[in-house]
Each structure stands twice: as structure tokens, then as C-alpha cells.
Coordinates of C-alpha atoms in Angstrom, one line a residue:
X8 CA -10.8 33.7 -11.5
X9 CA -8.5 31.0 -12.9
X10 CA -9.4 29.4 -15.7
X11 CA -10.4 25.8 -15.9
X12 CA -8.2 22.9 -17.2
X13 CA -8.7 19.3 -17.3
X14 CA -5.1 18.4 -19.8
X15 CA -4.3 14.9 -21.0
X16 CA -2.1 13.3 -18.2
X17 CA 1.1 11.9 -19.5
X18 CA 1.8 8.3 -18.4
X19 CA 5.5 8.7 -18.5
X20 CA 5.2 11.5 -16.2
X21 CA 3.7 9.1 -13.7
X22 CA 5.4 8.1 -10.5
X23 CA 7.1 4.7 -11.5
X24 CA 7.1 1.8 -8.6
X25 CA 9.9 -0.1 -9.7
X26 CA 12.3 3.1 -9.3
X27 CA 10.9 3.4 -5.5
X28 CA 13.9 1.9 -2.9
X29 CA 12.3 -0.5 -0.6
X30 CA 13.6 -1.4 2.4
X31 CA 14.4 -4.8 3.7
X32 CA 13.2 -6.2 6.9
X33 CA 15.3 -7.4 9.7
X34 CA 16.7 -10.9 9.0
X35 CA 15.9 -11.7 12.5
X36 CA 12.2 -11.9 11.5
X37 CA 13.3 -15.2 9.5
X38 CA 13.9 -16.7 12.2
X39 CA 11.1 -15.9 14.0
X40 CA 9.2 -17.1 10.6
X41 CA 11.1 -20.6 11.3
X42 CA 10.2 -20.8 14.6
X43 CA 6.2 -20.4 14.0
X44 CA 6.8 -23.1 10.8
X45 CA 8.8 -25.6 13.4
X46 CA 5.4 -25.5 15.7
X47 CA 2.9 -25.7 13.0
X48 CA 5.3 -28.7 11.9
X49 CA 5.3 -30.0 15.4
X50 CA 1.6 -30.4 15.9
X51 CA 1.5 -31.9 12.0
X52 CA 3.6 -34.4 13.1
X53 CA 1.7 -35.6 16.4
X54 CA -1.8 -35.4 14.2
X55 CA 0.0 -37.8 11.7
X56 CA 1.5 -39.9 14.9
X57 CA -2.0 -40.6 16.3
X58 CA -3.5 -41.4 12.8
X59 CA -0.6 -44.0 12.2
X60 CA -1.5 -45.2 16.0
X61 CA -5.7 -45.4 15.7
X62 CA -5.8 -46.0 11.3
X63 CA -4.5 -49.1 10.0
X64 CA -4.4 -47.5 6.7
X65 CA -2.6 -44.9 7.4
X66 CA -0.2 -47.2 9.1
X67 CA 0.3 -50.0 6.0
X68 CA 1.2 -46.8 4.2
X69 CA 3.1 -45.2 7.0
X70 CA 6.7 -44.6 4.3
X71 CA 3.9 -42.7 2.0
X72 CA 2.3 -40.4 5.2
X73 CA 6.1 -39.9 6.2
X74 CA 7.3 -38.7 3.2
X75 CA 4.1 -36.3 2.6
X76 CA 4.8 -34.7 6.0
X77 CA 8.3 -33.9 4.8
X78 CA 7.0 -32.5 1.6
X79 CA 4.8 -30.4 3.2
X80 CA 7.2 -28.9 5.5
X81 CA 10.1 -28.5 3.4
X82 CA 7.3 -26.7 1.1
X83 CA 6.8 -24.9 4.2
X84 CA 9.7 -23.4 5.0
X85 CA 10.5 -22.8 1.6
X86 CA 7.8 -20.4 1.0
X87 CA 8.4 -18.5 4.2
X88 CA 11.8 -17.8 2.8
X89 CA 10.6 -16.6 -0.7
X90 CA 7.5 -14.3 1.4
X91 CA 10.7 -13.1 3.3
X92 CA 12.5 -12.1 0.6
X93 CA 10.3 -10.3 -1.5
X94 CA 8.6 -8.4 1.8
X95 CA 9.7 -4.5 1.8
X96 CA 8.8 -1.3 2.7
X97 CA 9.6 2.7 2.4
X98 CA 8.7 5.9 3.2
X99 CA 8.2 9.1 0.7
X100 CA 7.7 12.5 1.1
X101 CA 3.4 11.6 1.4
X102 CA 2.9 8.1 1.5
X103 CA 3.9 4.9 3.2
X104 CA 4.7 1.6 1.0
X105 CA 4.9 -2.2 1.8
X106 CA 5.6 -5.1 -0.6
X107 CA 5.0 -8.9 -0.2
X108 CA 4.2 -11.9 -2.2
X109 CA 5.2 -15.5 -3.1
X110 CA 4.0 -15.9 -6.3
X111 CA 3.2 -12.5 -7.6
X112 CA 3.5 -9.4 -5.7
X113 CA 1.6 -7.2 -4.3
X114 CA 2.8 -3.5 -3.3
X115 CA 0.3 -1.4 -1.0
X116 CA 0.0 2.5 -1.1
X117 CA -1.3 4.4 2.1
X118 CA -1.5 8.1 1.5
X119 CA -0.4 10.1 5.1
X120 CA -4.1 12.1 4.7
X121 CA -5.8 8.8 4.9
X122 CA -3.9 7.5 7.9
X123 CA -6.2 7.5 10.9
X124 CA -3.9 5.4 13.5
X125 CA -0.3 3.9 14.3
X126 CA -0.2 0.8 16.4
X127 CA 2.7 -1.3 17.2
X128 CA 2.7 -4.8 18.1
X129 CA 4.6 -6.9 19.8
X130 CA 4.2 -11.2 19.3
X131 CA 5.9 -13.7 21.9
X132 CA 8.8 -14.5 19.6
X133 CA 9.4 -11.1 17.7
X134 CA 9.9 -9.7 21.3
X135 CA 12.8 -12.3 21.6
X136 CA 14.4 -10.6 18.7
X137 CA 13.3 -7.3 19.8
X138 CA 11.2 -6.7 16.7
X139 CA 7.8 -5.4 16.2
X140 CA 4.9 -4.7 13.9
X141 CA 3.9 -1.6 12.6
X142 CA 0.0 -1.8 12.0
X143 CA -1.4 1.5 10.0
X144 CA -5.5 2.0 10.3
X145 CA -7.2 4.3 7.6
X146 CA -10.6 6.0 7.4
X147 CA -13.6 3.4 7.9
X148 CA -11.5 0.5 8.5
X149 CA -12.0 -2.1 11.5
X150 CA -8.9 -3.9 11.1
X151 CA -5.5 -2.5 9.9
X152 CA -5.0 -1.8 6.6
X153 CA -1.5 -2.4 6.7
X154 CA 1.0 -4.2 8.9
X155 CA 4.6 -4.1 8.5
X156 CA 6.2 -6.9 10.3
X157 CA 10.2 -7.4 11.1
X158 CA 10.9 -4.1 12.4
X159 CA 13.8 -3.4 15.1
X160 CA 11.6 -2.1 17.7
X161 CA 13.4 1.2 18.2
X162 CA 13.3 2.2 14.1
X163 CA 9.5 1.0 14.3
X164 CA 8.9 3.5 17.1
X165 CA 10.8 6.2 14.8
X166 CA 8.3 5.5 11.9
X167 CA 5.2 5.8 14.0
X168 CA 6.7 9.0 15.6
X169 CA 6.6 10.4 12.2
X170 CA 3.4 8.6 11.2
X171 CA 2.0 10.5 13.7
X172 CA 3.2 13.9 13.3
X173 CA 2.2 13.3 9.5
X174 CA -1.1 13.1 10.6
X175 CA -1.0 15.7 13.2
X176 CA 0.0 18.6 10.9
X177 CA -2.1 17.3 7.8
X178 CA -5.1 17.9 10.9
X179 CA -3.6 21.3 11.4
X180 CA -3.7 22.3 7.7
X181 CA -7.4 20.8 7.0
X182 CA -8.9 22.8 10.0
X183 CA -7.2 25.9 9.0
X184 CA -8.3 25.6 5.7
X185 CA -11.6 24.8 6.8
X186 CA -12.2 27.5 9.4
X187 CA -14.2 30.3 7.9
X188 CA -12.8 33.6 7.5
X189 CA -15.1 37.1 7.5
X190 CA -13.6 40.2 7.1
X191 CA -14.6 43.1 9.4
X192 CA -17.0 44.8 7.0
X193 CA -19.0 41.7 6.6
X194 CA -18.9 41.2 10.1
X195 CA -20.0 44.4 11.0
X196 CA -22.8 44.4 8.0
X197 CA -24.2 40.7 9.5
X198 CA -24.7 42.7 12.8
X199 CA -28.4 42.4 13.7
X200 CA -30.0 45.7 12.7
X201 CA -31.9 47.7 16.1
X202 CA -35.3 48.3 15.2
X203 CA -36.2 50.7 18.0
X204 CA -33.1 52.3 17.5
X205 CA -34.2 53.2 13.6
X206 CA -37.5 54.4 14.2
X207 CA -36.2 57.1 17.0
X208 CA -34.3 58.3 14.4
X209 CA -36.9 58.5 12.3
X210 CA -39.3 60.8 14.7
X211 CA -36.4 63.4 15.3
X212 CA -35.9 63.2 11.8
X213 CA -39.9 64.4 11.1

């Protein structure tokens, strides 16, 4: 019987994030980025068109709503390139990481065991680029847990390939594991006992 051990944990000897290489994603995905900021831009611009048209205040003060319009979008499309930038991802030996963030950052950890399912998706512009998103489901979740977006198609089909095996032997292990094993003596003991049997054996005995 081993003996039992609860030792003081080290903090140095903890895994360290900041040594972990991520992975950048495809600079196509900017541009895709750009293209969904340049629509949301568009439809800005026509809402601020038909206040200048039907508000006479917005339209004394039409240099001011202008320039705020601007500011907004230039703010815009800044952000999207600082979210870009910081956005990352890698694989280890038992988990799969993602970073992203404007002001801080955020990194996620998704242990293999706890994977349940591996999606891709594909939007309307991504597949102009031929990228997709890799969206990772855990135990008791509705929605994906994590979504990795910016991925050449064929190296986000390679990840979920080995998502999925991940999971498939990790499933192998726990039902092995959790299969019960009897030896043959304590099969043969469990054996119902035959009653009529016993008391024969008893008479020929007497």
C-alpha cells in the first residue's frame, strides 16, 4: 500500500505561460477583419446620412457628426489590428491554448480530457481566403468554449484530426481503466451455490 503524500508544491516548478510558443494566425484573417469593419462602417455612414437628411440638428453640426464618424472608424480599425496581433494559439503534449485581447490579455487552457467536440466553421469571407474556425466544445457546455479563428483550412482540419484522436484514445484509456476486472477464483467463488445439489450429498453422506 503506498503511502500517502500531500508535499508543498513548488511555484517555480510550475508550468510558466510566457515560455509557451504561440502561434500566429494567418494574416489573411486581417483582411477579412477589414472587410467586416468596412460594412459595419458602411451602414454607420448611411444611419448618419439619413439623420443629417430628417434632423436639422444633426445637419447645422454636420462638420462635428462627420468627424465623429471618422473617429470611430479609424478607432475601429485600429483595434481590430491590435486584437489581431495579440490573437495566438498552440498545441502541447495535453492541452490546447488560445490568446487574445486589446487591452489586457486573456490566454484560455482546454485540457484534451475535457474536450467533448471539434467543429469547424466556415463564414462567407474567411472561405474567400480559405480560412476557417476551429470551435472546441467541453463537458456541459452549450456553446463553444473556444474558437480559434484565422486558420488555413487545411492546418485547421489537421488540428481537429488530432483533437479528435486525443479524445478517442483518452476514451479508450478511461473505459479500460474503468472496466472491472475479477480473477477466476473470485469468479468461480461468486457462482451461485446449488442447494439441491448440497443436500444429496448430504443423504449419501448419512
Amino acid at each position: 500500500m503506498e503511502e500517502f503524500t500531500n508535499s508543498t508544491v513548488s511555484f517555480d516548478s510550475l508550468p510558466k505561460f510566457e515560455l509557451v510558443p504561440f502561434q500566429p494566425l494567418n494574416k489573411n484573417y486581417l483582411n477579412v477583419v477589414y472587410i467586416s469593419n468596412a460594412i459595419f462602417a458602411v451602414i454607420l455612414a448611411i444611419g448618419l446620412t439619413l439623420f443629417i437628411i430628417f434632423n436639422d440638428f444633426v445637419r447645422s453640426n454636420v462638420i462635428l457628426w462627420v468627424a465623429i464618424l471618422i473617429g470611430i472608424i479609424a478607432l475601429l480599425f485600429w483595434l481590430s489590428n491590435i486584437s489581431f496581433r495579440k490573437k495566438g494559439y498552440a498545441l502541447r503534449e495535453k492541452d490546447i491554448l488560445f490568446r487574445k485581447g486589446i487591452l489586457s490579455t486573456t490566454k484560455t487552457v482546454i485540457p484534451f480530457n475535457r474536450i467533448q467536440h471539434v467543429a469547424l466553421h466556415e463564414g462567407v469571407f474567411s472561405r474567400m481566403y480559405q480560412l476557417s474556425e476551429l470551435q472546441v466544445y467541453t463537458a456541459g457546455g452549450s456553446s463553444s468554449d473556444l474558437h480559434i479563428p484565422g486558420l488555413p483550412k487545411e492546418e485547421a482540419e489537421r488540428i481537429k484530426s488530432f483533437l479528435l484522436n486525443k479524445i478517442t484514445v483518452l476514451e479508450n484509456v478511461s473505459n479500460v481503466i474503468e472496466e472491472p476486472i475479477f480473477p477466476e477464483e473470485i469468479r468461480e467463488e461468486n457462482h451461485p451455490i446449488d442447494e439441491s445439489r448440497s443436500d444429496s450429498e448430504n443423504e449419501t453422506q448419512n
